Amino acid sequence: MIISDQRFSLRQKVGACVYDLPNFLWGIRPSSDAPWVLIRNRDERLIPSKNKRGVACGWQWTSDLHIAKVFPRLGLWLMNRALRDWPIVLRHEPLPQSRQISRDLSFIIGHRGTERLPHLLATLRSIAAQRDISYECIVVEQSATPDVKDELPSWVRYIHTPLPYGNMPYSRAWAFNVGARAARGEVLVLHDNDMLAPADYAQEIIGRLEEGYEVINLKRFIFYFTEADSLRVFSAGTLAAEGALFEIMQNALGGSLAVLRSSYFSIGGFDESFVGWGGEDNEFWERAESRTCWPYGYLPFVHVWHAPQSDKLSSVRSTSSLYDERSAIPAGERIAELSARDFGKATAPYGWSLAGVERSKA
């Protein structure tokens, strides 16, 4: 039985049945061709890869899958269908590697504080389940004190970057750059601490690298768990969602992205001007498009619930204005500027004084 969300009007429900449901039912049918990757909202355009392996979203920003909001049970159907093709497995220790590969990966995860320690540990468990691959995992904790060092598994490398000043907002850009400097792998996987990856994720990255791609975004759908289902992930290690998903996101540039280490540094890494929530992924991708990119998503990911970032809810975010300002500069000029910087230092983001009160004008 398909139960609808009572927030939607009868007209909206009928519209979803007429315009969205046929495409959805066609997409979740049993097939070895993974037709579920072609499910989309009615006014969206998907661009298939030449080998039909994945699709790129033909619009700029992220979007939520509408029919899964109107009929939440359908979202669970889609997630279960996708995870049958690409299961997410949680392990405490990495699997023994049964074959040698040509390239090593470095997973890099930025983190702050103990509130999201369960999210981080669940994410690490999904990375531990990566199959037949050689990799390392680096956690960069950006905090006043090293809060999670003793809570991490022994196979994880830990880097602590003390805050240059007491109330500094979290900076993913800085965390990723610090991790990239320390990474030993030829390939960097820039991964969030609340994102569970399918067990074959790393293998698929290697496959696209062997085809000549330097920047790889494999995410098709991100399934956002509710708070209750996320607590079950933390306590029991199960991905069995009950009732409904919080949302299903498409066209996400952030969350997890793979980049050749040499390409990462050649385009200037992440822009450490982004301190606070948002904008850094889009700005990075604009420069990454100067390299050979794979934007065709075909893998499912699960996002475990947490309260929204406080600055995400702000109607006026400094990072939003900064993105507009930086994006107005041609990507080539930004690459020249950023690649000339000495970024990725553990002391402070580039351009911030060590006293940490104001940005340096230098």
Short mmCIF file of C-alpha atoms in Angstrom, two decimals:
data_model
loop_
_atom_site.label_atom_id
_atom_site.label_comp_id
_atom_site.label_asym_id
_atom_site.label_seq_id
_atom_site.Cartn_x
_atom_site.Cartn_y
_atom_site.Cartn_z
CA MET A 1 0.00 0.00 0.00
CA ILE A 2 1.32 3.45 -0.95
CA ILE A 3 0.58 5.96 1.80
CA SER A 4 0.75 9.65 0.94
CA ASP A 5 2.12 12.51 3.01
CA GLN A 6 -0.77 14.56 4.34
CA ARG A 7 1.12 17.83 3.78
CA PHE A 8 0.36 17.55 0.07
CA SER A 9 -2.97 18.48 -1.49
CA LEU A 10 -5.13 16.11 -3.50
CA ARG A 11 -4.13 17.98 -6.65
CA GLN A 12 -0.44 17.49 -5.86
CA LYS A 13 -0.97 13.79 -5.21
CA VAL A 14 -2.85 13.32 -8.47
CA GLY A 15 -0.13 15.24 -10.31
CA ALA A 16 2.55 13.01 -8.83
CA CYS A 17 0.63 9.89 -9.89
CA VAL A 18 0.11 11.17 -13.43
CA TYR A 19 3.49 12.75 -14.15
CA ASP A 20 6.00 11.07 -11.82
CA LEU A 21 4.73 7.61 -10.88
CA PRO A 22 5.01 5.95 -14.34
CA ASN A 23 8.69 6.90 -14.62
CA PHE A 24 9.29 5.77 -11.04
CA LEU A 25 7.65 2.35 -11.48
CA TRP A 26 9.54 1.80 -14.72
CA GLY A 27 12.78 2.64 -12.93
CA ILE A 28 12.45 0.22 -10.03
CA ARG A 29 11.46 -2.76 -12.17
CA PRO A 30 13.68 -5.86 -11.93
CA SER A 31 16.47 -5.42 -14.48
CA SER A 32 20.22 -5.89 -14.73
CA ASP A 33 20.49 -2.47 -16.40
CA ALA A 34 19.81 -0.51 -13.18
CA PRO A 35 16.97 1.59 -14.64
CA TRP A 36 16.48 3.23 -11.22
CA VAL A 37 19.32 5.64 -12.01
CA LEU A 38 16.99 7.23 -14.59
CA ILE A 39 14.31 8.18 -12.06
CA ARG A 40 14.00 11.96 -11.85
CA ASN A 41 11.53 14.79 -11.30
CA ARG A 42 9.21 15.59 -14.17
CA ASP A 43 10.90 18.84 -15.25
CA GLU A 44 14.48 17.58 -15.02
CA ARG A 45 16.82 16.34 -17.75
CA LEU A 46 19.35 13.57 -17.27
CA ILE A 47 22.39 13.21 -19.51
CA PRO A 48 23.56 9.59 -19.91
CA SER A 49 27.22 8.70 -20.19
CA LYS A 50 28.38 7.31 -23.51
CA ASN A 51 28.60 3.80 -22.08
CA LYS A 52 25.16 4.22 -20.39
CA ARG A 53 26.74 3.51 -17.00
CA GLY A 54 25.50 6.61 -15.23
CA VAL A 55 23.75 9.94 -15.68
CA ALA A 56 24.67 13.58 -15.14
CA CYS A 57 22.02 15.98 -13.92
CA GLY A 58 21.30 18.70 -16.45
CA TRP A 59 20.65 21.41 -13.88
CA GLN A 60 22.88 23.40 -11.52
CA TRP A 61 21.80 22.84 -7.94
CA THR A 62 20.73 19.87 -5.84
CA SER A 63 17.10 18.75 -5.89
CA ASP A 64 14.96 16.39 -3.82
CA LEU A 65 13.00 13.60 -5.48
CA HIS A 66 9.44 14.92 -5.41
CA ILE A 67 7.45 11.69 -5.61
CA ALA A 68 9.29 10.29 -2.58
CA LYS A 69 8.09 13.30 -0.59
CA VAL A 70 4.47 12.89 -1.71
CA PHE A 71 4.52 9.10 -1.22
CA PRO A 72 7.29 8.38 1.33
CA ARG A 73 7.00 4.61 0.98
CA LEU A 74 8.24 4.90 -2.61
CA GLY A 75 11.48 6.37 -1.33
CA LEU A 76 12.13 3.20 0.65
CA TRP A 77 11.35 1.10 -2.42
CA LEU A 78 13.90 3.06 -4.43
CA MET A 79 16.57 2.83 -1.73
CA ASN A 80 16.10 -0.92 -1.31
CA ARG A 81 16.24 -1.39 -5.08
CA ALA A 82 19.45 0.65 -5.37
CA LEU A 83 21.12 -1.08 -2.42
CA ARG A 84 20.43 -4.48 -3.94
CA ASP A 85 22.70 -3.44 -6.80
CA TRP A 86 25.23 -1.61 -4.64
CA PRO A 87 25.06 -2.81 -1.02
CA ILE A 88 26.41 -0.75 1.84
CA VAL A 89 28.22 -2.91 4.38
CA LEU A 90 29.46 -1.85 7.82
CA ARG A 91 32.62 -3.42 9.24
CA HIS A 92 34.87 -2.57 12.15
CA GLU A 93 38.12 -3.59 10.43
CA PRO A 94 39.16 -3.38 6.76
CA LEU A 95 38.83 -6.47 4.65
CA PRO A 96 42.02 -8.30 3.65
CA GLN A 97 42.89 -7.36 0.08
CA SER A 98 42.76 -10.30 -2.32
CA ARG A 99 44.25 -8.61 -5.36
CA GLN A 100 46.77 -5.93 -6.21
CA ILE A 101 45.64 -2.71 -7.87
CA SER A 102 47.64 -0.09 -9.71
CA ARG A 103 46.62 2.93 -7.63
CA ASP A 104 46.23 3.57 -3.90
CA LEU A 105 43.43 5.69 -2.48
CA SER A 106 43.40 8.09 0.45
CA PHE A 107 40.00 8.70 2.02
CA ILE A 108 40.06 12.12 3.70
CA ILE A 109 37.38 13.02 6.24
CA GLY A 110 37.08 16.33 8.04
CA HIS A 111 35.55 16.35 11.51
CA ARG A 112 34.87 18.45 14.58
CA GLY A 113 33.87 17.49 18.11
CA THR A 114 32.09 14.60 19.82
CA GLU A 115 28.50 15.33 18.80
CA ARG A 116 29.05 13.69 15.42
CA LEU A 117 31.39 10.97 16.61
CA PRO A 118 28.72 8.25 16.00
CA HIS A 119 28.32 9.56 12.43
CA LEU A 120 32.06 9.45 11.87
CA LEU A 121 32.39 5.92 13.24
CA ALA A 122 29.54 4.67 11.05
CA THR A 123 31.15 6.31 8.03
CA LEU A 124 34.47 4.64 8.84
CA ARG A 125 32.71 1.29 9.08
CA SER A 126 31.43 1.69 5.51
CA ILE A 127 34.94 2.56 4.36
CA ALA A 128 36.32 -0.50 6.17
CA ALA A 129 34.03 -2.63 3.99
CA GLN A 130 35.62 -1.48 0.71
CA ARG A 131 36.51 -4.56 -1.29
CA ASP A 132 39.71 -5.58 -3.08
CA ILE A 133 41.36 -2.20 -2.84
CA SER A 134 44.44 -0.66 -1.25
CA TYR A 135 43.62 2.47 0.69
CA GLU A 136 44.28 4.58 3.76
CA CYS A 137 41.84 6.70 5.72
CA ILE A 138 42.74 10.08 7.24
CA VAL A 139 40.56 11.93 9.75
CA VAL A 140 41.36 15.62 10.13
CA GLU A 141 39.87 16.91 13.36
CA GLN A 142 39.50 20.69 13.34
CA SER A 143 38.92 21.65 16.96
CA ALA A 144 40.37 23.40 20.00
CA THR A 145 41.36 20.07 21.55
CA PRO A 146 41.83 16.54 20.09
CA ASP A 147 38.45 15.16 21.14
CA VAL A 148 38.11 11.98 19.04
CA LYS A 149 41.67 10.74 18.63
CA ASP A 150 41.33 7.93 21.18
CA GLU A 151 37.92 6.87 19.80
CA LEU A 152 39.13 6.05 16.29
CA PRO A 153 40.05 2.58 15.00
CA SER A 154 43.75 1.79 14.84
CA TRP A 155 43.72 1.62 11.03
CA VAL A 156 42.75 5.31 10.73
CA ARG A 157 45.40 8.05 10.48
CA TYR A 158 44.59 11.04 12.66
CA ILE A 159 45.55 14.70 12.19
CA HIS A 160 44.57 17.44 14.61
CA THR A 161 44.43 21.08 13.48
CA PRO A 162 43.94 23.39 16.48
CA LEU A 163 41.68 26.36 15.84
CA PRO A 164 43.61 29.55 15.10
CA TYR A 165 41.01 31.40 17.17
CA GLY A 166 38.36 30.23 19.62
CA ASN A 167 35.07 30.66 17.77
CA MET A 168 36.25 29.84 14.26
CA PRO A 169 33.45 28.17 12.22
CA TYR A 170 34.20 24.78 10.69
CA SER A 171 36.01 24.86 7.34
CA ARG A 172 35.73 21.76 5.16
CA ALA A 173 38.01 23.39 2.60
CA TRP A 174 40.84 23.72 5.10
CA ALA A 175 40.32 20.18 6.46
CA PHE A 176 40.45 18.62 2.99
CA ASN A 177 43.57 20.57 2.04
CA VAL A 178 45.39 19.54 5.22
CA GLY A 179 44.44 15.91 4.57
CA ALA A 180 45.52 16.15 0.94
CA ARG A 181 48.96 17.39 1.96
CA ALA A 182 49.38 14.41 4.27
CA ALA A 183 47.88 11.79 1.94
CA ARG A 184 50.05 8.99 0.60
CA GLY A 185 47.64 7.77 -2.06
CA GLU A 186 47.65 8.73 -5.72
CA VAL A 187 43.89 9.29 -5.50
CA LEU A 188 42.11 11.48 -2.94
CA VAL A 189 38.55 10.68 -1.87
CA LEU A 190 37.14 13.78 -0.20
CA HIS A 191 34.47 12.31 2.01
CA ASP A 192 32.04 13.72 4.58
CA ASN A 193 31.77 12.28 8.08
CA ASP A 194 28.05 11.48 7.74
CA MET A 195 28.05 9.63 4.41
CA LEU A 196 27.86 5.82 4.13
CA ALA A 197 29.38 4.50 0.90
CA PRO A 198 28.62 1.27 -0.99
CA ALA A 199 31.18 -1.50 -0.60
CA ASP A 200 32.34 -1.28 -4.23
CA TYR A 201 32.76 2.50 -4.21
CA ALA A 202 36.56 2.49 -4.21
CA GLN A 203 36.69 -0.13 -6.96
CA GLU A 204 34.38 1.96 -9.13
CA ILE A 205 36.62 4.99 -8.61
CA ILE A 206 39.61 2.99 -9.81
CA GLY A 207 37.61 1.81 -12.82
CA ARG A 208 36.88 5.36 -13.93
CA LEU A 209 40.49 6.43 -13.29
CA GLU A 210 41.70 3.63 -15.53
CA GLU A 211 39.46 5.07 -18.25
CA GLY A 212 41.36 8.35 -18.01
CA TYR A 213 39.17 10.47 -15.71
CA GLU A 214 40.82 12.71 -13.11
CA VAL A 215 37.81 14.00 -11.14
CA ILE A 216 35.03 11.51 -10.40
CA ASN A 217 31.56 12.09 -8.94
CA LEU A 218 29.68 8.77 -8.74
CA LYS A 219 26.75 9.78 -6.51
CA ARG A 220 23.32 9.29 -8.07
CA PHE A 221 21.03 9.44 -5.05
CA ILE A 222 21.78 10.29 -1.43
CA PHE A 223 19.18 8.72 0.85
CA TYR A 224 18.76 10.84 3.97
CA PHE A 225 17.85 8.75 7.01
CA THR A 226 15.61 10.06 9.77
CA GLU A 227 16.94 10.56 13.27
CA ALA A 228 15.38 7.29 14.49
CA ASP A 229 16.80 5.23 11.62
CA SER A 230 20.21 6.85 12.07
CA LEU A 231 20.24 5.88 15.74
CA ARG A 232 19.67 2.27 14.66
CA VAL A 233 22.67 2.54 12.35
CA PHE A 234 24.80 3.74 15.27
CA SER A 235 23.56 1.19 17.80
CA ALA A 236 22.88 -1.93 15.75
CA GLY A 237 24.81 -1.35 12.54
CA THR A 238 21.70 -1.89 10.41
CA LEU A 239 20.52 0.11 7.40
CA ALA A 240 16.93 -1.08 7.64
CA ALA A 241 15.01 2.19 7.44
CA GLU A 242 11.47 2.14 8.77
CA GLY A 243 8.52 4.24 7.65
CA ALA A 244 10.03 6.97 5.50
CA LEU A 245 13.25 8.68 4.53
CA PHE A 246 13.97 12.28 5.42
CA GLU A 247 14.67 13.09 1.75
CA ILE A 248 16.35 11.78 -1.41
CA MET A 249 18.87 14.17 -2.92
CA GLN A 250 20.17 14.35 -6.47
CA ASN A 251 22.99 16.30 -8.12
CA ALA A 252 25.18 16.70 -5.04
CA LEU A 253 28.73 17.83 -5.72
CA GLY A 254 29.70 17.47 -2.06
CA GLY A 255 29.50 14.44 0.21
CA SER A 256 32.14 12.40 -1.58
CA LEU A 257 34.33 13.19 -4.56
CA ALA A 258 37.42 11.45 -5.94
CA VAL A 259 40.31 13.40 -7.48
CA LEU A 260 43.77 12.47 -8.68
CA ARG A 261 46.18 13.96 -6.18
CA SER A 262 48.21 15.65 -8.91
CA SER A 263 45.05 17.19 -10.40
CA TYR A 264 43.89 18.36 -6.99
CA PHE A 265 47.01 20.40 -6.45
CA SER A 266 47.22 21.60 -10.04
CA ILE A 267 43.84 23.37 -9.70
CA GLY A 268 44.66 24.80 -6.26
CA GLY A 269 42.81 22.41 -3.94
CA PHE A 270 39.83 23.81 -2.05
CA ASP A 271 39.59 27.56 -1.56
CA GLU A 272 40.33 28.11 2.14
CA SER A 273 38.50 31.44 2.02
CA PHE A 274 35.37 29.36 2.64
CA VAL A 275 35.02 29.25 6.42
CA GLY A 276 31.52 28.27 7.49
CA TRP A 277 28.83 26.23 5.75
CA GLY A 278 28.39 25.95 1.99
CA GLY A 279 29.68 27.06 -1.39
CA GLU A 280 33.10 25.41 -1.39
CA ASP A 281 32.01 22.30 -3.32
CA ASN A 282 30.44 24.25 -6.16
CA GLU A 283 33.43 26.57 -6.43
CA PHE A 284 35.82 23.60 -6.45
CA TRP A 285 33.83 21.80 -9.16
CA GLU A 286 33.93 24.85 -11.42
CA ARG A 287 37.72 24.65 -11.38
CA ALA A 288 37.73 20.84 -11.53
CA GLU A 289 35.87 21.00 -14.84
CA SER A 290 39.14 22.17 -16.37
CA ARG A 291 40.31 18.56 -15.95
CA THR A 292 38.84 15.35 -17.34
CA CYS A 293 35.68 14.85 -15.24
CA TRP A 294 33.26 11.98 -14.75
CA PRO A 295 29.97 13.57 -13.60
CA TYR A 296 27.76 10.54 -14.27
CA GLY A 297 26.22 9.21 -11.07
CA TYR A 298 25.13 5.61 -10.62
CA LEU A 299 25.85 4.78 -6.97
CA PRO A 300 23.58 5.16 -3.92
CA PHE A 301 24.81 6.69 -0.66
CA VAL A 302 23.17 6.99 2.75
CA HIS A 303 23.35 10.16 4.82
CA VAL A 304 22.89 9.71 8.57
CA TRP A 305 20.80 12.33 10.32
CA HIS A 306 22.11 15.27 12.29
CA ALA A 307 20.69 18.64 13.24
CA PRO A 308 21.15 21.26 10.51
CA GLN A 309 24.26 23.42 10.57
CA SER A 310 23.42 26.63 12.42
CA ASP A 311 24.80 28.81 9.62
CA LYS A 312 22.93 26.74 7.02
CA LEU A 313 19.68 28.08 8.42
CA SER A 314 20.85 31.68 8.23
CA SER A 315 19.11 33.74 5.57
CA VAL A 316 22.34 35.65 4.94
CA ARG A 317 25.47 33.46 4.83
CA SER A 318 28.91 34.91 4.23
CA THR A 319 29.90 31.80 2.25
CA SER A 320 26.98 32.31 -0.13
CA SER A 321 28.14 35.84 -0.91
CA LEU A 322 31.72 34.58 -1.18
CA TYR A 323 30.69 31.92 -3.68
CA ASP A 324 28.98 34.51 -5.87
CA GLU A 325 32.07 36.71 -5.67
CA ARG A 326 34.52 33.92 -6.46
CA SER A 327 32.39 32.33 -9.16
CA ALA A 328 32.29 35.64 -11.04
CA ILE A 329 36.06 35.31 -11.57
CA PRO A 330 36.98 33.05 -14.54
CA ALA A 331 37.97 29.57 -13.39
CA GLY A 332 41.38 29.82 -15.01
CA GLU A 333 42.21 32.93 -13.02
CA ARG A 334 41.11 31.27 -9.80
CA ILE A 335 43.26 28.23 -10.58
CA ALA A 336 46.31 30.43 -11.11
CA GLU A 337 45.64 32.30 -7.87
CA LEU A 338 44.91 29.28 -5.67
CA SER A 339 47.62 26.97 -7.01
CA ALA A 340 50.20 29.65 -6.18
CA ARG A 341 49.12 29.67 -2.53
CA ASP A 342 50.81 27.64 0.19
CA PHE A 343 47.54 26.03 1.24
CA GLY A 344 46.87 23.03 3.46
CA LYS A 345 48.92 24.21 6.45
CA ALA A 346 47.88 22.78 9.82
CA THR A 347 48.29 26.12 11.59
CA ALA A 348 45.46 28.09 9.90
CA PRO A 349 43.56 28.46 6.63
CA TYR A 350 45.42 30.48 4.03
CA GLY A 351 44.83 34.22 4.45
CA TRP A 352 43.98 34.09 8.14
CA SER A 353 46.35 35.69 10.62
CA LEU A 354 47.76 33.33 13.24
CA ALA A 355 46.16 35.55 15.85
CA GLY A 356 42.96 34.44 14.17
CA VAL A 357 40.97 37.62 14.58
CA GLU A 358 40.79 38.88 11.02
CA ARG A 359 41.77 37.75 7.55
CA SER A 360 45.21 38.80 6.51
CA LYS A 361 45.30 41.30 3.67
CA ALA A 362 48.47 39.74 2.31
#
